[in-house]
Amino acid sequence: MIDQLLELDRELFLYLNNLGSKTWDGLWLIITNKLTFIPLYALLLYFIYKKYGLKPLLLMVLVISVMITFTDQITNVFKDGFMRARPCRADGVSDLARFVAERCGKYGFFSGHSSNSMATAVFGGLILRPYFKNLIFILLFWSFIVAYSRIYVGVHYPLDIICGMTFGALSGFMFYKLAKYLIKRYLN
């Protein structure tokens, strides 16, 4: 059963990865770069500041920092625990895939980009939902695009992405609840 799931994952990866072309490679490399979305993060923090004020913003920056550290470190625990080779390093896959990324880590289960972007999308969307009702949908769409970029550039399987996004969504919700609790407890 697991072997069939992993084989399906490999086949889906190869299909999705090979949809790419040199024309679009530059765009997907920009999308997958961690630094590309700093302006988005700054805009979200600005919205939080405008809607909640300085003290809640400072508290949320602390919570967000812990959230990103948490998702990033748990991702590393899973990568080192499962030791699933990334597609760009896997026999029978690397020679059939388009490897566009600038580098390829050793292990890939599950995707840190997917978990971090989804945690940010869920947290930011929920914390700002009273003021921007549709923002969460925009952020979720952004997170899906970031996640797909990891398949496009050849460094993650679809299952890595799905698990990373699921973990990120749960983490984002958990840290949203923590932020709301801390604001209510200490700032009201």
PDB file of C-alpha atoms in Angstrom:
ATOM      1  CA  MET A   1       0.000   0.000   0.000  1.00  0.00           C
ATOM      2  CA  ILE A   2       2.750   2.490   0.968  1.00  0.00           C
ATOM      3  CA  ASP A   3       4.808   1.477  -2.068  1.00  0.00           C
ATOM      4  CA  GLN A   4       1.824   2.113  -4.350  1.00  0.00           C
ATOM      5  CA  LEU A   5       1.260   5.531  -2.771  1.00  0.00           C
ATOM      6  CA  LEU A   6       4.929   6.459  -3.189  1.00  0.00           C
ATOM      7  CA  GLU A   7       4.901   5.266  -6.815  1.00  0.00           C
ATOM      8  CA  LEU A   8       1.798   7.357  -7.517  1.00  0.00           C
ATOM      9  CA  ASP A   9       3.543  10.289  -5.833  1.00  0.00           C
ATOM     10  CA  ARG A  10       6.596   9.843  -8.103  1.00  0.00           C
ATOM     11  CA  GLU A  11       4.415   9.626 -11.222  1.00  0.00           C
ATOM     12  CA  LEU A  12       2.409  12.717 -10.254  1.00  0.00           C
ATOM     13  CA  PHE A  13       5.638  14.580  -9.502  1.00  0.00           C
ATOM     14  CA  LEU A  14       7.093  13.720 -12.914  1.00  0.00           C
ATOM     15  CA  TYR A  15       3.888  14.768 -14.655  1.00  0.00           C
ATOM     16  CA  LEU A  16       3.627  18.105 -12.823  1.00  0.00           C
ATOM     17  CA  ASN A  17       7.345  18.837 -12.949  1.00  0.00           C
ATOM     18  CA  ASN A  18       7.540  18.169 -16.686  1.00  0.00           C
ATOM     19  CA  LEU A  19       4.730  20.646 -17.409  1.00  0.00           C
ATOM     20  CA  GLY A  20       7.372  23.348 -16.995  1.00  0.00           C
ATOM     21  CA  SER A  21       9.373  25.021 -19.718  1.00  0.00           C
ATOM     22  CA  LYS A  22      12.466  27.207 -19.904  1.00  0.00           C
ATOM     23  CA  THR A  23      10.192  30.183 -20.630  1.00  0.00           C
ATOM     24  CA  TRP A  24       8.699  30.003 -17.125  1.00  0.00           C
ATOM     25  CA  ASP A  25      11.718  28.776 -15.146  1.00  0.00           C
ATOM     26  CA  GLY A  26      12.804  32.276 -14.089  1.00  0.00           C
ATOM     27  CA  LEU A  27       9.375  33.157 -12.719  1.00  0.00           C
ATOM     28  CA  TRP A  28       9.145  29.948 -10.661  1.00  0.00           C
ATOM     29  CA  LEU A  29      12.650  30.485  -9.291  1.00  0.00           C
ATOM     30  CA  ILE A  30      11.536  33.915  -8.094  1.00  0.00           C
ATOM     31  CA  ILE A  31       8.368  32.453  -6.548  1.00  0.00           C
ATOM     32  CA  THR A  32      10.290  29.704  -4.731  1.00  0.00           C
ATOM     33  CA  ASN A  33      12.904  32.114  -3.326  1.00  0.00           C
ATOM     34  CA  LYS A  34      12.363  32.690   0.420  1.00  0.00           C
ATOM     35  CA  LEU A  35      13.189  36.394   0.158  1.00  0.00           C
ATOM     36  CA  THR A  36      10.713  37.205  -2.625  1.00  0.00           C
ATOM     37  CA  PHE A  37       7.754  37.671  -0.321  1.00  0.00           C
ATOM     38  CA  ILE A  38       9.326  39.940   2.299  1.00  0.00           C
ATOM     39  CA  PRO A  39       7.141  42.826   1.018  1.00  0.00           C
ATOM     40  CA  LEU A  40       4.041  40.654   1.581  1.00  0.00           C
ATOM     41  CA  TYR A  41       5.117  39.884   5.150  1.00  0.00           C
ATOM     42  CA  ALA A  42       5.794  43.577   5.768  1.00  0.00           C
ATOM     43  CA  LEU A  43       2.348  44.459   4.408  1.00  0.00           C
ATOM     44  CA  LEU A  44       0.681  41.890   6.689  1.00  0.00           C
ATOM     45  CA  LEU A  45       2.559  43.290   9.690  1.00  0.00           C
ATOM     46  CA  TYR A  46       1.523  46.808   8.681  1.00  0.00           C
ATOM     47  CA  PHE A  47      -2.143  45.715   8.520  1.00  0.00           C
ATOM     48  CA  ILE A  48      -1.812  44.095  11.942  1.00  0.00           C
ATOM     49  CA  TYR A  49      -0.307  47.301  13.319  1.00  0.00           C
ATOM     50  CA  LYS A  50      -3.059  49.480  11.803  1.00  0.00           C
ATOM     51  CA  LYS A  51      -5.866  47.250  13.067  1.00  0.00           C
ATOM     52  CA  TYR A  52      -4.519  46.133  16.450  1.00  0.00           C
ATOM     53  CA  GLY A  53      -1.944  48.735  17.512  1.00  0.00           C
ATOM     54  CA  LEU A  54       1.715  48.609  18.537  1.00  0.00           C
ATOM     55  CA  LYS A  55       1.600  46.381  21.635  1.00  0.00           C
ATOM     56  CA  PRO A  56      -0.446  43.614  19.961  1.00  0.00           C
ATOM     57  CA  LEU A  57       1.818  43.865  16.912  1.00  0.00           C
ATOM     58  CA  LEU A  58       4.919  43.304  19.053  1.00  0.00           C
ATOM     59  CA  LEU A  59       3.250  40.347  20.749  1.00  0.00           C
ATOM     60  CA  MET A  60       2.228  38.899  17.372  1.00  0.00           C
ATOM     61  CA  VAL A  61       5.735  39.351  15.957  1.00  0.00           C
ATOM     62  CA  LEU A  62       6.952  37.217  18.855  1.00  0.00           C
ATOM     63  CA  VAL A  63       4.228  34.609  18.223  1.00  0.00           C
ATOM     64  CA  ILE A  64       4.927  34.612  14.465  1.00  0.00           C
ATOM     65  CA  SER A  65       8.664  34.165  15.112  1.00  0.00           C
ATOM     66  CA  VAL A  66       7.971  31.170  17.338  1.00  0.00           C
ATOM     67  CA  MET A  67       5.492  29.802  14.762  1.00  0.00           C
ATOM     68  CA  ILE A  68       7.979  29.965  11.878  1.00  0.00           C
ATOM     69  CA  THR A  69      10.746  28.505  14.046  1.00  0.00           C
ATOM     70  CA  PHE A  70       8.367  25.733  15.136  1.00  0.00           C
ATOM     71  CA  THR A  71       7.262  24.821  11.595  1.00  0.00           C
ATOM     72  CA  ASP A  72      10.807  25.026  10.278  1.00  0.00           C
ATOM     73  CA  GLN A  73      12.320  22.856  13.022  1.00  0.00           C
ATOM     74  CA  ILE A  74       9.557  20.237  12.950  1.00  0.00           C
ATOM     75  CA  THR A  75      10.030  20.053   9.176  1.00  0.00           C
ATOM     76  CA  ASN A  76      13.725  19.297   9.769  1.00  0.00           C
ATOM     77  CA  VAL A  77      12.843  16.613  12.327  1.00  0.00           C
ATOM     78  CA  PHE A  78      10.601  14.917   9.761  1.00  0.00           C
ATOM     79  CA  LYS A  79      13.168  15.243   6.982  1.00  0.00           C
ATOM     80  CA  ASP A  80      15.896  13.707   9.146  1.00  0.00           C
ATOM     81  CA  GLY A  81      13.489  11.100  10.572  1.00  0.00           C
ATOM     82  CA  PHE A  82      12.043   9.830   7.289  1.00  0.00           C
ATOM     83  CA  MET A  83      15.185  10.440   5.187  1.00  0.00           C
ATOM     84  CA  ARG A  84      13.201  10.418   1.948  1.00  0.00           C
ATOM     85  CA  ALA A  85      15.477  11.497  -0.880  1.00  0.00           C
ATOM     86  CA  ARG A  86      14.338  14.552  -2.771  1.00  0.00           C
ATOM     87  CA  PRO A  87      13.293  13.938  -6.390  1.00  0.00           C
ATOM     88  CA  CYS A  88      16.445  15.684  -7.620  1.00  0.00           C
ATOM     89  CA  ARG A  89      18.486  13.034  -5.771  1.00  0.00           C
ATOM     90  CA  ALA A  90      16.282   9.948  -6.214  1.00  0.00           C
ATOM     91  CA  ASP A  91      17.334   7.150  -8.545  1.00  0.00           C
ATOM     92  CA  GLY A  92      14.852   6.674 -11.348  1.00  0.00           C
ATOM     93  CA  VAL A  93      13.386  10.134 -10.846  1.00  0.00           C
ATOM     94  CA  SER A  94      16.267  12.616 -11.107  1.00  0.00           C
ATOM     95  CA  ASP A  95      17.106  11.546 -14.652  1.00  0.00           C
ATOM     96  CA  LEU A  96      13.468  12.086 -15.793  1.00  0.00           C
ATOM     97  CA  ALA A  97      12.736  15.318 -13.948  1.00  0.00           C
ATOM     98  CA  ARG A  98      13.439  18.937 -14.753  1.00  0.00           C
ATOM     99  CA  PHE A  99      15.730  20.232 -12.011  1.00  0.00           C
ATOM    100  CA  VAL A 100      15.529  24.028 -12.061  1.00  0.00           C
ATOM    101  CA  ALA A 101      16.413  24.914  -8.460  1.00  0.00           C
ATOM    102  CA  GLU A 102      19.768  26.432  -7.628  1.00  0.00           C
ATOM    103  CA  ARG A 103      20.476  23.686  -5.089  1.00  0.00           C
ATOM    104  CA  CYS A 104      18.978  20.464  -3.856  1.00  0.00           C
ATOM    105  CA  GLY A 105      18.957  19.425  -0.208  1.00  0.00           C
ATOM    106  CA  LYS A 106      19.405  15.839   0.870  1.00  0.00           C
ATOM    107  CA  TYR A 107      15.951  14.939   2.209  1.00  0.00           C
ATOM    108  CA  GLY A 108      12.536  16.282   1.339  1.00  0.00           C
ATOM    109  CA  PHE A 109       9.726  14.950   3.514  1.00  0.00           C
ATOM    110  CA  PHE A 110       7.978  17.279   4.159  1.00  0.00           C
ATOM    111  CA  SER A 111       8.285  20.699   2.503  1.00  0.00           C
ATOM    112  CA  GLY A 112       9.374  23.565   4.752  1.00  0.00           C
ATOM    113  CA  HIS A 113       8.326  26.151   2.152  1.00  0.00           C
ATOM    114  CA  SER A 114       4.839  24.624   2.127  1.00  0.00           C
ATOM    115  CA  SER A 115       4.508  24.451   5.900  1.00  0.00           C
ATOM    116  CA  ASN A 116       5.865  27.968   6.497  1.00  0.00           C
ATOM    117  CA  SER A 117       3.803  29.643   3.775  1.00  0.00           C
ATOM    118  CA  MET A 118       0.608  27.840   4.811  1.00  0.00           C
ATOM    119  CA  ALA A 119       1.161  28.669   8.496  1.00  0.00           C
ATOM    120  CA  THR A 120       1.644  32.322   7.516  1.00  0.00           C
ATOM    121  CA  ALA A 121      -1.451  32.269   5.289  1.00  0.00           C
ATOM    122  CA  VAL A 122      -3.694  30.733   7.938  1.00  0.00           C
ATOM    123  CA  PHE A 123      -2.345  32.880  10.777  1.00  0.00           C
ATOM    124  CA  GLY A 124      -2.432  36.136   8.792  1.00  0.00           C
ATOM    125  CA  GLY A 125      -5.791  35.369   7.209  1.00  0.00           C
ATOM    126  CA  LEU A 126      -7.436  34.536  10.515  1.00  0.00           C
ATOM    127  CA  ILE A 127      -5.907  37.358  12.544  1.00  0.00           C
ATOM    128  CA  LEU A 128      -6.977  39.915   9.916  1.00  0.00           C
ATOM    129  CA  ARG A 129     -10.294  38.296   8.988  1.00  0.00           C
ATOM    130  CA  PRO A 130     -12.417  40.736  11.031  1.00  0.00           C
ATOM    131  CA  TYR A 131     -11.040  43.556   8.873  1.00  0.00           C
ATOM    132  CA  PHE A 132     -10.314  41.892   5.505  1.00  0.00           C
ATOM    133  CA  LYS A 133     -12.829  39.069   5.013  1.00  0.00           C
ATOM    134  CA  ASN A 134     -11.381  37.707   1.749  1.00  0.00           C
ATOM    135  CA  LEU A 135      -7.694  38.086   2.603  1.00  0.00           C
ATOM    136  CA  ILE A 136      -7.451  34.501   3.822  1.00  0.00           C
ATOM    137  CA  PHE A 137      -8.440  33.214   0.369  1.00  0.00           C
ATOM    138  CA  ILE A 138      -5.785  35.349  -1.296  1.00  0.00           C
ATOM    139  CA  LEU A 139      -3.173  34.122   1.198  1.00  0.00           C
ATOM    140  CA  LEU A 140      -4.220  30.478   0.751  1.00  0.00           C
ATOM    141  CA  PHE A 141      -3.918  30.860  -3.026  1.00  0.00           C
ATOM    142  CA  TRP A 142      -0.457  32.402  -2.546  1.00  0.00           C
ATOM    143  CA  SER A 143       0.537  29.470  -0.330  1.00  0.00           C
ATOM    144  CA  PHE A 144      -0.595  26.963  -2.978  1.00  0.00           C
ATOM    145  CA  ILE A 145       1.496  28.772  -5.597  1.00  0.00           C
ATOM    146  CA  VAL A 146       4.574  28.721  -3.337  1.00  0.00           C
ATOM    147  CA  ALA A 147       3.980  25.020  -2.657  1.00  0.00           C
ATOM    148  CA  TYR A 148       3.646  24.156  -6.342  1.00  0.00           C
ATOM    149  CA  SER A 149       6.870  26.033  -7.062  1.00  0.00           C
ATOM    150  CA  ARG A 150       8.721  23.344  -5.108  1.00  0.00           C
ATOM    151  CA  ILE A 151       7.439  20.681  -7.505  1.00  0.00           C
ATOM    152  CA  TYR A 152       8.166  22.874 -10.518  1.00  0.00           C
ATOM    153  CA  VAL A 153      11.815  23.423  -9.565  1.00  0.00           C
ATOM    154  CA  GLY A 154      12.262  19.695  -8.891  1.00  0.00           C
ATOM    155  CA  VAL A 155      12.904  19.497  -5.148  1.00  0.00           C
ATOM    156  CA  HIS A 156       9.665  18.091  -3.644  1.00  0.00           C
ATOM    157  CA  TYR A 157       7.102  15.423  -4.384  1.00  0.00           C
ATOM    158  CA  PRO A 158       3.380  16.273  -4.214  1.00  0.00           C
ATOM    159  CA  LEU A 159       3.040  14.246  -0.984  1.00  0.00           C
ATOM    160  CA  ASP A 160       5.795  16.404   0.586  1.00  0.00           C
ATOM    161  CA  ILE A 161       3.743  19.458  -0.375  1.00  0.00           C
ATOM    162  CA  ILE A 162       0.414  18.111   0.898  1.00  0.00           C
ATOM    163  CA  CYS A 163       1.898  17.056   4.239  1.00  0.00           C
ATOM    164  CA  GLY A 164       3.761  20.356   4.605  1.00  0.00           C
ATOM    165  CA  MET A 165       0.637  22.375   3.852  1.00  0.00           C
ATOM    166  CA  THR A 166      -1.453  20.317   6.267  1.00  0.00           C
ATOM    167  CA  PHE A 167       1.103  20.733   9.040  1.00  0.00           C
ATOM    168  CA  GLY A 168       1.372  24.441   8.241  1.00  0.00           C
ATOM    169  CA  ALA A 169      -2.405  24.936   8.353  1.00  0.00           C
ATOM    170  CA  LEU A 170      -2.636  23.228  11.743  1.00  0.00           C
ATOM    171  CA  SER A 171       0.316  25.240  13.050  1.00  0.00           C
ATOM    172  CA  GLY A 172      -1.070  28.513  11.740  1.00  0.00           C
ATOM    173  CA  PHE A 173      -4.405  27.843  13.419  1.00  0.00           C
ATOM    174  CA  MET A 174      -2.747  26.804  16.689  1.00  0.00           C
ATOM    175  CA  PHE A 175      -0.572  29.936  16.803  1.00  0.00           C
ATOM    176  CA  TYR A 176      -3.544  32.127  15.827  1.00  0.00           C
ATOM    177  CA  LYS A 177      -5.386  30.758  18.878  1.00  0.00           C
ATOM    178  CA  LEU A 178      -2.294  31.367  21.021  1.00  0.00           C
ATOM    179  CA  ALA A 179      -1.994  34.975  19.788  1.00  0.00           C
ATOM    180  CA  LYS A 180      -5.666  35.677  20.472  1.00  0.00           C
ATOM    181  CA  TYR A 181      -5.327  34.186  23.968  1.00  0.00           C
ATOM    182  CA  LEU A 182      -2.194  36.214  24.768  1.00  0.00           C
ATOM    183  CA  ILE A 183      -3.731  39.447  23.514  1.00  0.00           C
ATOM    184  CA  LYS A 184      -6.877  38.871  25.571  1.00  0.00           C
ATOM    185  CA  ARG A 185      -4.939  37.823  28.666  1.00  0.00           C
ATOM    186  CA  TYR A 186      -2.167  40.409  28.701  1.00  0.00           C
ATOM    187  CA  LEU A 187      -3.265  43.362  26.605  1.00  0.00           C
ATOM    188  CA  ASN A 188      -6.948  43.812  27.412  1.00  0.00           C
TER     189      ASN A 188
END
